[in-house]
Short mmCIF file of C-alpha atoms and ligand atoms in Angstrom, two decimals:
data_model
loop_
_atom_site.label_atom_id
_atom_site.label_comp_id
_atom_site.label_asym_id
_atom_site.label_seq_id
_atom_site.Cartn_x
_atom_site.Cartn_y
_atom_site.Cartn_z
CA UNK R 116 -34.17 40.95 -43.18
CA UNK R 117 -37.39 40.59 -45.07
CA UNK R 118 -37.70 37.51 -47.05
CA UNK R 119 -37.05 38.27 -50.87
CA UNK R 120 -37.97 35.45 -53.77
CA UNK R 121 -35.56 33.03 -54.89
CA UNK R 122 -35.21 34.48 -58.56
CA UNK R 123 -34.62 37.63 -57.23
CA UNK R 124 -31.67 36.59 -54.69
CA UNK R 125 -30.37 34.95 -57.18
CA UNK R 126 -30.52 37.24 -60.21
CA UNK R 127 -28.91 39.87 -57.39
CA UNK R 128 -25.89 37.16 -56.65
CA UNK R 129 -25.49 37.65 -60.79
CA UNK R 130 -26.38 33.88 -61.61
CA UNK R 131 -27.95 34.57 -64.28
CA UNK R 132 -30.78 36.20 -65.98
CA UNK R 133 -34.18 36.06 -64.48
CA UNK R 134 -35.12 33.61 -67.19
CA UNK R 135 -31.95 31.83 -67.22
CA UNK R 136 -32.61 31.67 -62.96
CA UNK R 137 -36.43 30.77 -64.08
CA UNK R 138 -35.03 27.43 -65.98
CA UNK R 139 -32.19 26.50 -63.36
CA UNK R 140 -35.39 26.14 -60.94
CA UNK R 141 -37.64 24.16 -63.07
CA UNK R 142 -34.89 21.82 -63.97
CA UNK R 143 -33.86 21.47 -60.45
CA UNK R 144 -30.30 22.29 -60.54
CA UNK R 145 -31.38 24.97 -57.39
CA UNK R 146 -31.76 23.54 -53.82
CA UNK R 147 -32.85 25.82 -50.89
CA UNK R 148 -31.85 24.27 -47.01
CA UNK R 149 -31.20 21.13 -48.84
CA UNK R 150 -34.11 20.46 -50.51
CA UNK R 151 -35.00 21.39 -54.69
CA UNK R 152 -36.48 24.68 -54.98
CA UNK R 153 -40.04 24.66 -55.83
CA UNK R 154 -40.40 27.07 -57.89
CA UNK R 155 -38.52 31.14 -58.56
CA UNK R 156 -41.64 32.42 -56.22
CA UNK R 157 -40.54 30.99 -53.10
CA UNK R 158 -39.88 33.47 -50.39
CA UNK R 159 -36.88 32.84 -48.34
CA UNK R 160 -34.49 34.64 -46.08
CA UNK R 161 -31.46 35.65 -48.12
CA UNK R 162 -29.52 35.61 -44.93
CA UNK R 163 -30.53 32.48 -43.52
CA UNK R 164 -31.22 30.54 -46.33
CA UNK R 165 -28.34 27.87 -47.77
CA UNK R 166 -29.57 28.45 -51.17
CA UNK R 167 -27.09 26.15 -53.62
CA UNK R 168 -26.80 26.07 -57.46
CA UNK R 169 -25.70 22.97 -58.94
CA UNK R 170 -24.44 22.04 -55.50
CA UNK R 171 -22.60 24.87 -54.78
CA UNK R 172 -23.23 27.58 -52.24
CA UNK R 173 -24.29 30.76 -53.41
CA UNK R 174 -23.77 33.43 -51.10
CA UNK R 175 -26.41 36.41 -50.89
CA UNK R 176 -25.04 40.39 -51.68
CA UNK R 177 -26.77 42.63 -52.45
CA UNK R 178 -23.94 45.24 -53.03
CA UNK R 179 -20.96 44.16 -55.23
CA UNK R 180 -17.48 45.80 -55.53
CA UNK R 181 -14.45 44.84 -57.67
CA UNK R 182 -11.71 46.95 -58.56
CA UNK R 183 -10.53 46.87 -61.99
CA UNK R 184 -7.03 47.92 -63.57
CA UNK R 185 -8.50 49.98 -66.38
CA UNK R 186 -6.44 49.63 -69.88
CA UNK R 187 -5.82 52.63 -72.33
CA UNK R 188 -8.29 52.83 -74.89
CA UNK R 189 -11.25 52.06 -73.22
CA UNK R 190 -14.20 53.93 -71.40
CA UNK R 191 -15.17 54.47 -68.39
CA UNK R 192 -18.65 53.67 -68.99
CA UNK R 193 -21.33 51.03 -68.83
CA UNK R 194 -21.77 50.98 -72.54
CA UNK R 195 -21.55 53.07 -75.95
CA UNK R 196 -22.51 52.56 -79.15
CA UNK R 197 -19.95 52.68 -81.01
CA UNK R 198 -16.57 52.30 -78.43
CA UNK R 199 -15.58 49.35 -76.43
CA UNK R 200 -16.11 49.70 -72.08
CA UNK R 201 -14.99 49.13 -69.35
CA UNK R 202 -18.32 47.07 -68.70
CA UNK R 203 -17.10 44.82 -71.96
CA UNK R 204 -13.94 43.40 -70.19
CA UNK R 205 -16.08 41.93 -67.21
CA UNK R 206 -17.47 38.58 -67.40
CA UNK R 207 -21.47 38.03 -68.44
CA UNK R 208 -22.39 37.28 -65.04
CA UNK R 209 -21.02 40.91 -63.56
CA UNK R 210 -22.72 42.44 -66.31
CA UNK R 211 -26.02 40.87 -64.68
CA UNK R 212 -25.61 42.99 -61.59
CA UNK R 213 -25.89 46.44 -63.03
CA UNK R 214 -22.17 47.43 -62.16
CA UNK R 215 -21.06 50.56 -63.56
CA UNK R 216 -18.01 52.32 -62.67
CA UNK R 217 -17.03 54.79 -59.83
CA UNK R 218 -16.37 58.19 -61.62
CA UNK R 219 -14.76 58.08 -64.82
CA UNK R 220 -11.38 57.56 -66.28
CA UNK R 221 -10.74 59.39 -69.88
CA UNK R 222 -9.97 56.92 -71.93
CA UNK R 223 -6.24 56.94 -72.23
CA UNK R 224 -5.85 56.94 -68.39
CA UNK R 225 -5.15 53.53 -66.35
CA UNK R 226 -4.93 52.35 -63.40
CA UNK R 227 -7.62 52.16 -60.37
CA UNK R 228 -10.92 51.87 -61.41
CA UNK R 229 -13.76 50.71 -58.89
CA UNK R 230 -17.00 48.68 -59.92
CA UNK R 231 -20.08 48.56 -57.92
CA UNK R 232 -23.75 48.40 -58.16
CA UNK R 233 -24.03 50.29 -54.96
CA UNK R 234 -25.41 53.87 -56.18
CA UNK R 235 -25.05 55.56 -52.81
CA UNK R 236 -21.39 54.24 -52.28
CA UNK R 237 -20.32 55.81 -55.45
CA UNK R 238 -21.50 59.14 -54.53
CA UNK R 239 -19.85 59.00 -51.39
CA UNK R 240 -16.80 57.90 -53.04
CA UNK R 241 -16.68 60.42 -56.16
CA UNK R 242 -18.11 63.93 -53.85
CA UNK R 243 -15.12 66.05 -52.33
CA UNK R 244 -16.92 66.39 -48.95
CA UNK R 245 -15.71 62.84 -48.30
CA UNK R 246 -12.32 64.02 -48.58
CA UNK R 247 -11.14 60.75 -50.23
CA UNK R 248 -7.54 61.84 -52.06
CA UNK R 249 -7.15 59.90 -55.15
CA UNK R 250 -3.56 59.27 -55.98
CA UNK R 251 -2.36 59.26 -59.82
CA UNK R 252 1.15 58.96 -61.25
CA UNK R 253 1.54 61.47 -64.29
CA UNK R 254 4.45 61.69 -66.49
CA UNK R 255 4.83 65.10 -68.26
CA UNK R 256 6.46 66.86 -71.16
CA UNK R 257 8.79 68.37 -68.14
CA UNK R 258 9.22 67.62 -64.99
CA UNK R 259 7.08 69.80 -62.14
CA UNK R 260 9.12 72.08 -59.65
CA UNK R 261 8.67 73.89 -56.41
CA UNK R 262 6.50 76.67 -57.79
CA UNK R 263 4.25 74.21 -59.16
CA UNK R 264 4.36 72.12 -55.79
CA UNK R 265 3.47 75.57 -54.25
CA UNK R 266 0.80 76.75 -56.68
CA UNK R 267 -0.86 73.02 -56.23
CA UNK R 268 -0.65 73.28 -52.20
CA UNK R 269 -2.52 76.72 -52.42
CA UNK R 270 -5.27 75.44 -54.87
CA UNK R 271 -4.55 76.64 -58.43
CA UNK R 272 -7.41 78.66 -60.58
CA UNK R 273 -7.48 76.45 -64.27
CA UNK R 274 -7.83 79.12 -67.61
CA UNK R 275 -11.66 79.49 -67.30
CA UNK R 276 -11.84 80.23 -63.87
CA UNK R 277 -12.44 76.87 -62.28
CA UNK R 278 -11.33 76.76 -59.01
CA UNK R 279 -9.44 73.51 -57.46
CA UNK R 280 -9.22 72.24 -53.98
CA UNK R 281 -5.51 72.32 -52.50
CA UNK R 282 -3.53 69.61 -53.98
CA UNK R 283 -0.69 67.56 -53.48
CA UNK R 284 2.29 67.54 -56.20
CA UNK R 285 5.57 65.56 -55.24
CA UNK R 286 8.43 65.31 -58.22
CA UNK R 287 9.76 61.62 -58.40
CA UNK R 288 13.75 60.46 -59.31
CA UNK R 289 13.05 60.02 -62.57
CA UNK R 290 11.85 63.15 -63.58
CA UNK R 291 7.46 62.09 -63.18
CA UNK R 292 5.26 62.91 -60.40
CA UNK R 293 2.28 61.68 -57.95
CA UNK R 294 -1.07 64.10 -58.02
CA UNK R 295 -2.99 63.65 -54.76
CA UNK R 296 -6.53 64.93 -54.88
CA UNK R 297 -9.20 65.10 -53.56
CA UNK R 298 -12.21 66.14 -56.10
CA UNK R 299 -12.47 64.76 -60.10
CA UNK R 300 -13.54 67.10 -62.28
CA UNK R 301 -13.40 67.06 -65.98
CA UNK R 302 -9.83 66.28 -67.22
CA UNK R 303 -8.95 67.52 -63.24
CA UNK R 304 -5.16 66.14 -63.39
CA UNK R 305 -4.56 66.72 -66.54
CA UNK R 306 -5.92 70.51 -66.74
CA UNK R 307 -4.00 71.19 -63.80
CA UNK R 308 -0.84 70.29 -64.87
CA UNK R 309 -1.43 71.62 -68.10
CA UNK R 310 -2.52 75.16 -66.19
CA UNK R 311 1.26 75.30 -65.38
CA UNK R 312 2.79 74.39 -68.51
CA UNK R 313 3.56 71.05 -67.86
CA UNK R 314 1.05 68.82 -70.11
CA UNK R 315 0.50 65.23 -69.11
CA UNK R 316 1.85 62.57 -71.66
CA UNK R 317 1.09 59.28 -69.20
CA UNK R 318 -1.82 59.30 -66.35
CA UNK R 319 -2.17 56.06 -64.05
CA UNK R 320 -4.62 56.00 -60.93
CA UNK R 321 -2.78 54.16 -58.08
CA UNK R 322 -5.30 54.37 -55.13
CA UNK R 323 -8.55 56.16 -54.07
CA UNK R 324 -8.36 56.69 -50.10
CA UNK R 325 -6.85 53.56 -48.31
CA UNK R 326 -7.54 51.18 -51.51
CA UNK R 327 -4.02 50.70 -53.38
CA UNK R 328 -4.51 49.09 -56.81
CA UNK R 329 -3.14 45.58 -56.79
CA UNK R 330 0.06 45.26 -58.67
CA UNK R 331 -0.78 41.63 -59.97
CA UNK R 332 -3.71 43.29 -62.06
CA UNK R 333 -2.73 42.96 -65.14
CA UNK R 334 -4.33 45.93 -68.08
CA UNK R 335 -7.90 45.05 -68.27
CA UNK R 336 -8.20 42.99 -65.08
CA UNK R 337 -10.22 42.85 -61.98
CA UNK R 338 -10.98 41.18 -59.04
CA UNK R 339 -13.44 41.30 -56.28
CA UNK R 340 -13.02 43.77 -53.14
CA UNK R 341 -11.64 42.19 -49.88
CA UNK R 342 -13.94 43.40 -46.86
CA UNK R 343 -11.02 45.30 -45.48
CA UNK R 344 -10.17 46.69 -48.83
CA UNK R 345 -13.72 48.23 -49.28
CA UNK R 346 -13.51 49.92 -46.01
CA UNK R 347 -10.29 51.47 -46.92
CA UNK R 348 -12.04 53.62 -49.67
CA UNK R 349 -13.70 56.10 -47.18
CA UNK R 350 -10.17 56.14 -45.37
CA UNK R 351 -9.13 60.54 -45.24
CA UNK R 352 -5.98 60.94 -45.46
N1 URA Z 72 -7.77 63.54 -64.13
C1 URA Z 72 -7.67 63.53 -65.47
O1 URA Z 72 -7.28 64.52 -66.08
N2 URA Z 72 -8.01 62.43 -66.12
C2 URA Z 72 -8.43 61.30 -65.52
O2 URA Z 72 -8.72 60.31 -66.18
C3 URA Z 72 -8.53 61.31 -64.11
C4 URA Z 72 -8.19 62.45 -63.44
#
């Protein structure tokens, strides 16, 4: 690993701003290998380094992931103007990072929503070549059947002509059902449903490949990725 400056690993770990990072040096609240940092240039090993902040161990990623349970109401977006995001429920130091969200919720949808700063992860993640099958739980104004089970499994054409992948449709007990797909197009769930007369009144992502939202999230909250868990987002079915 090349050796990258101190402000730099730090502002990357989402200490602080680069300014902020410039005055923890200076007032020697940063120790690298034991020692007070001398100053933000210092070149160091990320890797190798025991870089500490106020004592504590900070421990170099470049990449970070989080999964969030998204609310209703909010967007799936870094920021806006006028509407409150997804990016306004995380704490300052996340917001550091550049995280932005891994393809987009509409607002009144909940459920599974990952975080990351990692560009090329997201694209892997969101394209349908990965064949990653994103669950969601739907209720709808009536309950699906076989024929829309059937139309699903063969890959339905929406009203102007958009073609979908085969998808997955199961009916559940009480009377709501579990979409499993694969790409996430505009409104995808929702327009598909709605394609055969059965418009969606409730949508809630439960998982995206292998990575099952945690049930102890409540509306709004998040939590970092487990190693294990992030590997279970490429996972095919
Ligand atoms: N499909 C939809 O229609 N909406 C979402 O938010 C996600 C998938």
């Amino acid at each position: 690993m090349p050796k990258m400056r101190l402000d730099k690993l730090l502002s990357e770990c989402g200490v602080a701003s680069r300014k902020e990072i410039r005055q923890l040096i200076r007032s020697g609240r940063v120790s690298v290998d034991g020692a007070a940092a001398a100053s933000p240039e210092m070149k160091l090993d990320p890797y190798k380094a025991l870089v500490c902040l106020d004592g504590t161990k900070i421990e170099y990623a470049k990449y970070h992931y989080y999964m969030m349970n998204k609310p209703a109401g909010v967007l799936s977006a870094t920021d806006d103007g006028r509407q409150k995001t997804v990016l306004d429920l995380v704490t300052p130091e996340m917001r550091k990072i550049g995280l932005f969200p891994v393809g987009r919720l509409d607002k009144d949808t909940t459920g599974l929503l990952i975080l990351t700063n990692d560009g090329e992860f997201a694209h892997r993640v969101i394209s349908p070549r990965s064949e990653i099958v994103k669950v969601y739980h739907a209720r709808t104004e009536a309950p699906v059947d076989e024929a829309d089970i059937t139309a699903f499994k063969e890959g339905l054409t929406l009203g102007d002509g958009t073609k979908c992948l085969p998808a997955g449709l199961k009916l559940l007990p009480d009377g709501s059902c579990l979409v499993e797909v694969m790409e996430g197009k505009y409104h995808q769930v929702k327009r598909m449903l709605s394609s055969r007369g059965k418009p969606v009144t409730e949508l809630k992502r439960l998982s995206i490949g292998g990575l099952k939202l945690d049930k102890a999230l409540l509306p709004g909250g998040f939590r970092a990725l487990e190693e294990n868990e992030l590997c279970s987002v490429m996972k095919k079915k």
